[in-house]
PDB file of C-alpha atoms in Angstrom:
ATOM      1  CA  MET A   1      14.104  -2.723  27.747  1.00  0.00           C
ATOM      2  CA  LYS A   2      13.948  -1.744  24.096  1.00  0.00           C
ATOM      3  CA  ILE A   3      12.715   1.716  23.118  1.00  0.00           C
ATOM      4  CA  SER A   4      11.423   2.419  19.642  1.00  0.00           C
ATOM      5  CA  GLY A   5      12.905   4.978  17.300  1.00  0.00           C
ATOM      6  CA  VAL A   6       9.626   6.887  17.190  1.00  0.00           C
ATOM      7  CA  ALA A   7       9.724   7.283  20.975  1.00  0.00           C
ATOM      8  CA  ILE A   8      13.297   8.546  20.758  1.00  0.00           C
ATOM      9  CA  SER A   9      12.258  11.077  18.124  1.00  0.00           C
ATOM     10  CA  TRP A  10       9.469  12.383  20.378  1.00  0.00           C
ATOM     11  CA  ILE A  11      11.884  12.600  23.317  1.00  0.00           C
ATOM     12  CA  LEU A  12      14.334  14.609  21.198  1.00  0.00           C
ATOM     13  CA  ARG A  13      11.574  16.980  20.097  1.00  0.00           C
ATOM     14  CA  GLY A  14      10.438  17.398  23.698  1.00  0.00           C
ATOM     15  CA  MET A  15      13.977  18.227  24.774  1.00  0.00           C
ATOM     16  CA  GLY A  16      14.146  20.782  21.978  1.00  0.00           C
ATOM     17  CA  LEU A  17      10.956  22.443  23.159  1.00  0.00           C
ATOM     18  CA  LEU A  18      12.239  22.509  26.727  1.00  0.00           C
ATOM     19  CA  CYS A  19      15.370  24.286  25.531  1.00  0.00           C
ATOM     20  CA  PHE A  20      13.212  26.798  23.633  1.00  0.00           C
ATOM     21  CA  MET A  21      11.015  27.665  26.636  1.00  0.00           C
ATOM     22  CA  PRO A  22      13.492  29.955  28.430  1.00  0.00           C
ATOM     23  CA  VAL A  23      14.146  31.813  25.178  1.00  0.00           C
ATOM     24  CA  LEU A  24      10.454  32.168  24.325  1.00  0.00           C
ATOM     25  CA  PHE A  25       9.383  33.252  27.820  1.00  0.00           C
ATOM     26  CA  TYR A  26      12.433  35.350  28.586  1.00  0.00           C
ATOM     27  CA  SER A  27      10.690  38.165  30.426  1.00  0.00           C
ATOM     28  CA  GLN A  28       8.776  35.797  32.726  1.00  0.00           C
ATOM     29  CA  LEU A  29      11.745  33.564  33.532  1.00  0.00           C
ATOM     30  CA  ILE A  30      14.453  36.199  33.998  1.00  0.00           C
ATOM     31  CA  TRP A  31      13.530  36.439  37.691  1.00  0.00           C
ATOM     32  CA  VAL A  32      13.901  32.692  38.194  1.00  0.00           C
ATOM     33  CA  LEU A  33      16.863  32.130  35.850  1.00  0.00           C
ATOM     34  CA  PRO A  34      19.145  35.175  36.100  1.00  0.00           C
ATOM     35  CA  GLY A  35      21.728  33.484  33.863  1.00  0.00           C
ATOM     36  CA  LEU A  36      19.513  34.285  30.877  1.00  0.00           C
ATOM     37  CA  GLU A  37      20.719  37.876  31.016  1.00  0.00           C
ATOM     38  CA  ASP A  38      23.869  36.685  29.270  1.00  0.00           C
ATOM     39  CA  PRO A  39      23.066  36.536  25.537  1.00  0.00           C
ATOM     40  CA  ARG A  40      25.474  33.610  25.082  1.00  0.00           C
ATOM     41  CA  ILE A  41      23.310  31.417  27.335  1.00  0.00           C
ATOM     42  CA  ALA A  42      20.136  32.364  25.488  1.00  0.00           C
ATOM     43  CA  ARG A  43      21.848  31.733  22.155  1.00  0.00           C
ATOM     44  CA  ALA A  44      23.116  28.336  23.319  1.00  0.00           C
ATOM     45  CA  LEU A  45      19.618  27.358  24.455  1.00  0.00           C
ATOM     46  CA  LEU A  46      18.151  28.545  21.170  1.00  0.00           C
ATOM     47  CA  TRP A  47      20.617  26.612  18.990  1.00  0.00           C
ATOM     48  CA  GLY A  48      20.538  23.565  21.276  1.00  0.00           C
ATOM     49  CA  GLY A  49      16.749  23.508  21.183  1.00  0.00           C
ATOM     50  CA  LEU A  50      16.774  23.878  17.423  1.00  0.00           C
ATOM     51  CA  LEU A  51      19.296  21.049  17.074  1.00  0.00           C
ATOM     52  CA  PHE A  52      17.328  18.684  19.321  1.00  0.00           C
ATOM     53  CA  PHE A  53      13.998  19.491  17.689  1.00  0.00           C
ATOM     54  CA  LEU A  54      15.244  19.157  14.117  1.00  0.00           C
ATOM     55  CA  SER A  55      17.114  15.929  14.851  1.00  0.00           C
ATOM     56  CA  GLY A  56      13.965  14.447  16.393  1.00  0.00           C
ATOM     57  CA  ALA A  57      11.835  15.594  13.473  1.00  0.00           C
ATOM     58  CA  GLY A  58      14.363  14.249  10.958  1.00  0.00           C
ATOM     59  CA  LEU A  59      14.532  10.902  12.742  1.00  0.00           C
ATOM     60  CA  TYR A  60      10.736  10.665  12.794  1.00  0.00           C
ATOM     61  CA  TYR A  61      10.534  11.480   9.074  1.00  0.00           C
ATOM     62  CA  PHE A  62      13.207   8.906   8.247  1.00  0.00           C
ATOM     63  CA  LEU A  63      11.509   6.187  10.314  1.00  0.00           C
ATOM     64  CA  ARG A  64       8.103   6.885   8.766  1.00  0.00           C
ATOM     65  CA  GLN A  65       9.600   6.721   5.252  1.00  0.00           C
ATOM     66  CA  GLN A  66      11.215   3.379   6.074  1.00  0.00           C
ATOM     67  CA  LYS A  67       7.939   2.030   7.443  1.00  0.00           C
ATOM     68  CA  ALA A  68       6.018   3.197   4.361  1.00  0.00           C
ATOM     69  CA  LYS A  69       8.609   1.591   2.098  1.00  0.00           C
ATOM     70  CA  ARG A  70       8.351  -1.722   3.986  1.00  0.00           C
ATOM     71  CA  LEU A  71       4.551  -1.648   3.816  1.00  0.00           C
ATOM     72  CA  LYS A  72       4.623  -0.910   0.099  1.00  0.00           C
ATOM     73  CA  GLU A  73       7.083  -3.740  -0.539  1.00  0.00           C
ATOM     74  CA  SER A  74       5.017  -6.185   1.485  1.00  0.00           C
ATOM     75  CA  SER A  75       1.815  -5.188  -0.333  1.00  0.00           C
ATOM     76  CA  ASP A  76       3.634  -5.544  -3.688  1.00  0.00           C
ATOM     77  CA  LEU A  77       4.719  -9.052  -2.675  1.00  0.00           C
ATOM     78  CA  ASP A  78       1.155  -9.946  -1.674  1.00  0.00           C
ATOM     79  CA  ASP A  79      -0.172  -8.710  -5.027  1.00  0.00           C
ATOM     80  CA  ASP A  80       2.319 -10.842  -6.947  1.00  0.00           C
ATOM     81  CA  VAL A  81       1.247 -14.094  -5.285  1.00  0.00           C
TER      82      VAL A  81
END
Protein backbone atom coordinates (compact mmCIF):
# COMPACT_ATOMS: atom_id res chain seq x y z
CA MET A 1 0.00 0.00 0.00
CA LYS A 2 1.37 3.38 -1.01
CA ILE A 3 0.61 6.44 1.11
CA SER A 4 0.87 9.92 -0.32
CA GLY A 5 3.16 12.60 1.03
CA VAL A 6 0.20 14.85 1.80
CA ALA A 7 -1.29 12.14 4.01
CA ILE A 8 2.04 11.77 5.81
CA SER A 9 2.16 15.52 6.39
CA TRP A 10 -1.33 15.47 7.93
CA ILE A 11 -0.36 12.51 10.13
CA LEU A 12 2.73 14.39 11.35
CA ARG A 13 0.65 17.47 12.14
CA GLY A 14 -1.89 15.34 14.00
CA MET A 15 0.87 13.75 16.06
CA GLY A 16 2.16 17.23 16.86
CA LEU A 17 -1.25 18.32 18.08
CA LEU A 18 -1.57 15.19 20.20
CA CYS A 19 1.75 16.00 21.84
CA PHE A 20 0.55 19.57 22.50
CA MET A 21 -2.71 18.50 24.18
CA PRO A 22 -1.23 17.53 27.57
CA VAL A 23 0.70 20.80 27.68
CA LEU A 24 -2.31 22.91 26.69
CA PHE A 25 -4.75 21.20 29.06
CA TYR A 26 -2.32 20.71 31.92
CA SER A 27 -4.70 21.44 34.77
CA GLN A 28 -7.37 19.04 33.47
CA LEU A 29 -4.98 16.19 32.69
CA ILE A 30 -2.74 16.35 35.77
CA TRP A 31 -5.12 13.97 37.57
CA VAL A 32 -4.95 11.41 34.77
CA LEU A 33 -1.27 11.88 33.84
CA PRO A 34 0.66 12.57 37.05
CA GLY A 35 3.96 12.48 35.14
CA LEU A 36 3.18 15.96 33.82
CA GLU A 37 4.18 17.40 37.18
CA ASP A 38 7.78 17.00 36.07
CA PRO A 39 8.60 20.05 33.92
CA ARG A 40 11.02 17.98 31.81
CA ILE A 41 8.14 15.80 30.57
CA ALA A 42 6.01 18.82 29.71
CA ARG A 43 8.96 20.43 27.94
CA ALA A 44 9.67 17.25 25.97
CA LEU A 45 6.03 17.05 24.88
CA LEU A 46 6.04 20.71 23.91
CA TRP A 47 9.22 20.48 21.80
CA GLY A 48 8.23 17.10 20.36
CA GLY A 49 4.82 18.43 19.37
CA LEU A 50 6.40 21.50 17.83
CA LEU A 51 8.88 19.36 15.89
CA PHE A 52 6.18 17.03 14.55
CA PHE A 53 3.82 19.85 13.63
CA LEU A 54 6.44 21.98 11.89
CA SER A 55 7.88 19.01 9.99
CA GLY A 56 4.39 18.10 8.76
CA ALA A 57 3.65 21.69 7.78
CA GLY A 58 7.01 22.01 6.01
CA LEU A 59 6.47 18.77 4.13
CA TYR A 60 2.99 19.90 3.06
CA TYR A 61 4.35 23.25 1.86
CA PHE A 62 7.15 21.57 -0.07
CA LEU A 63 4.78 19.08 -1.73
CA ARG A 64 2.32 21.81 -2.71
CA GLN A 65 5.14 23.90 -4.23
CA GLN A 66 6.31 20.89 -6.24
CA LYS A 67 2.78 20.23 -7.47
CA ALA A 68 2.30 23.88 -8.46
CA LYS A 69 5.62 23.85 -10.31
CA ARG A 70 4.64 20.69 -12.22
CA LEU A 71 1.25 22.16 -13.14
CA LYS A 72 2.85 25.38 -14.33
CA GLU A 73 5.39 23.48 -16.44
CA SER A 74 2.70 21.31 -17.98
CA SER A 75 0.53 24.34 -18.79
CA ASP A 76 3.58 26.08 -20.31
CA LEU A 77 4.19 23.02 -22.50
CA ASP A 78 0.54 22.99 -23.59
CA ASP A 79 0.71 26.68 -24.52
CA ASP A 80 3.80 26.13 -26.67
CA VAL A 81 2.18 23.45 -28.82
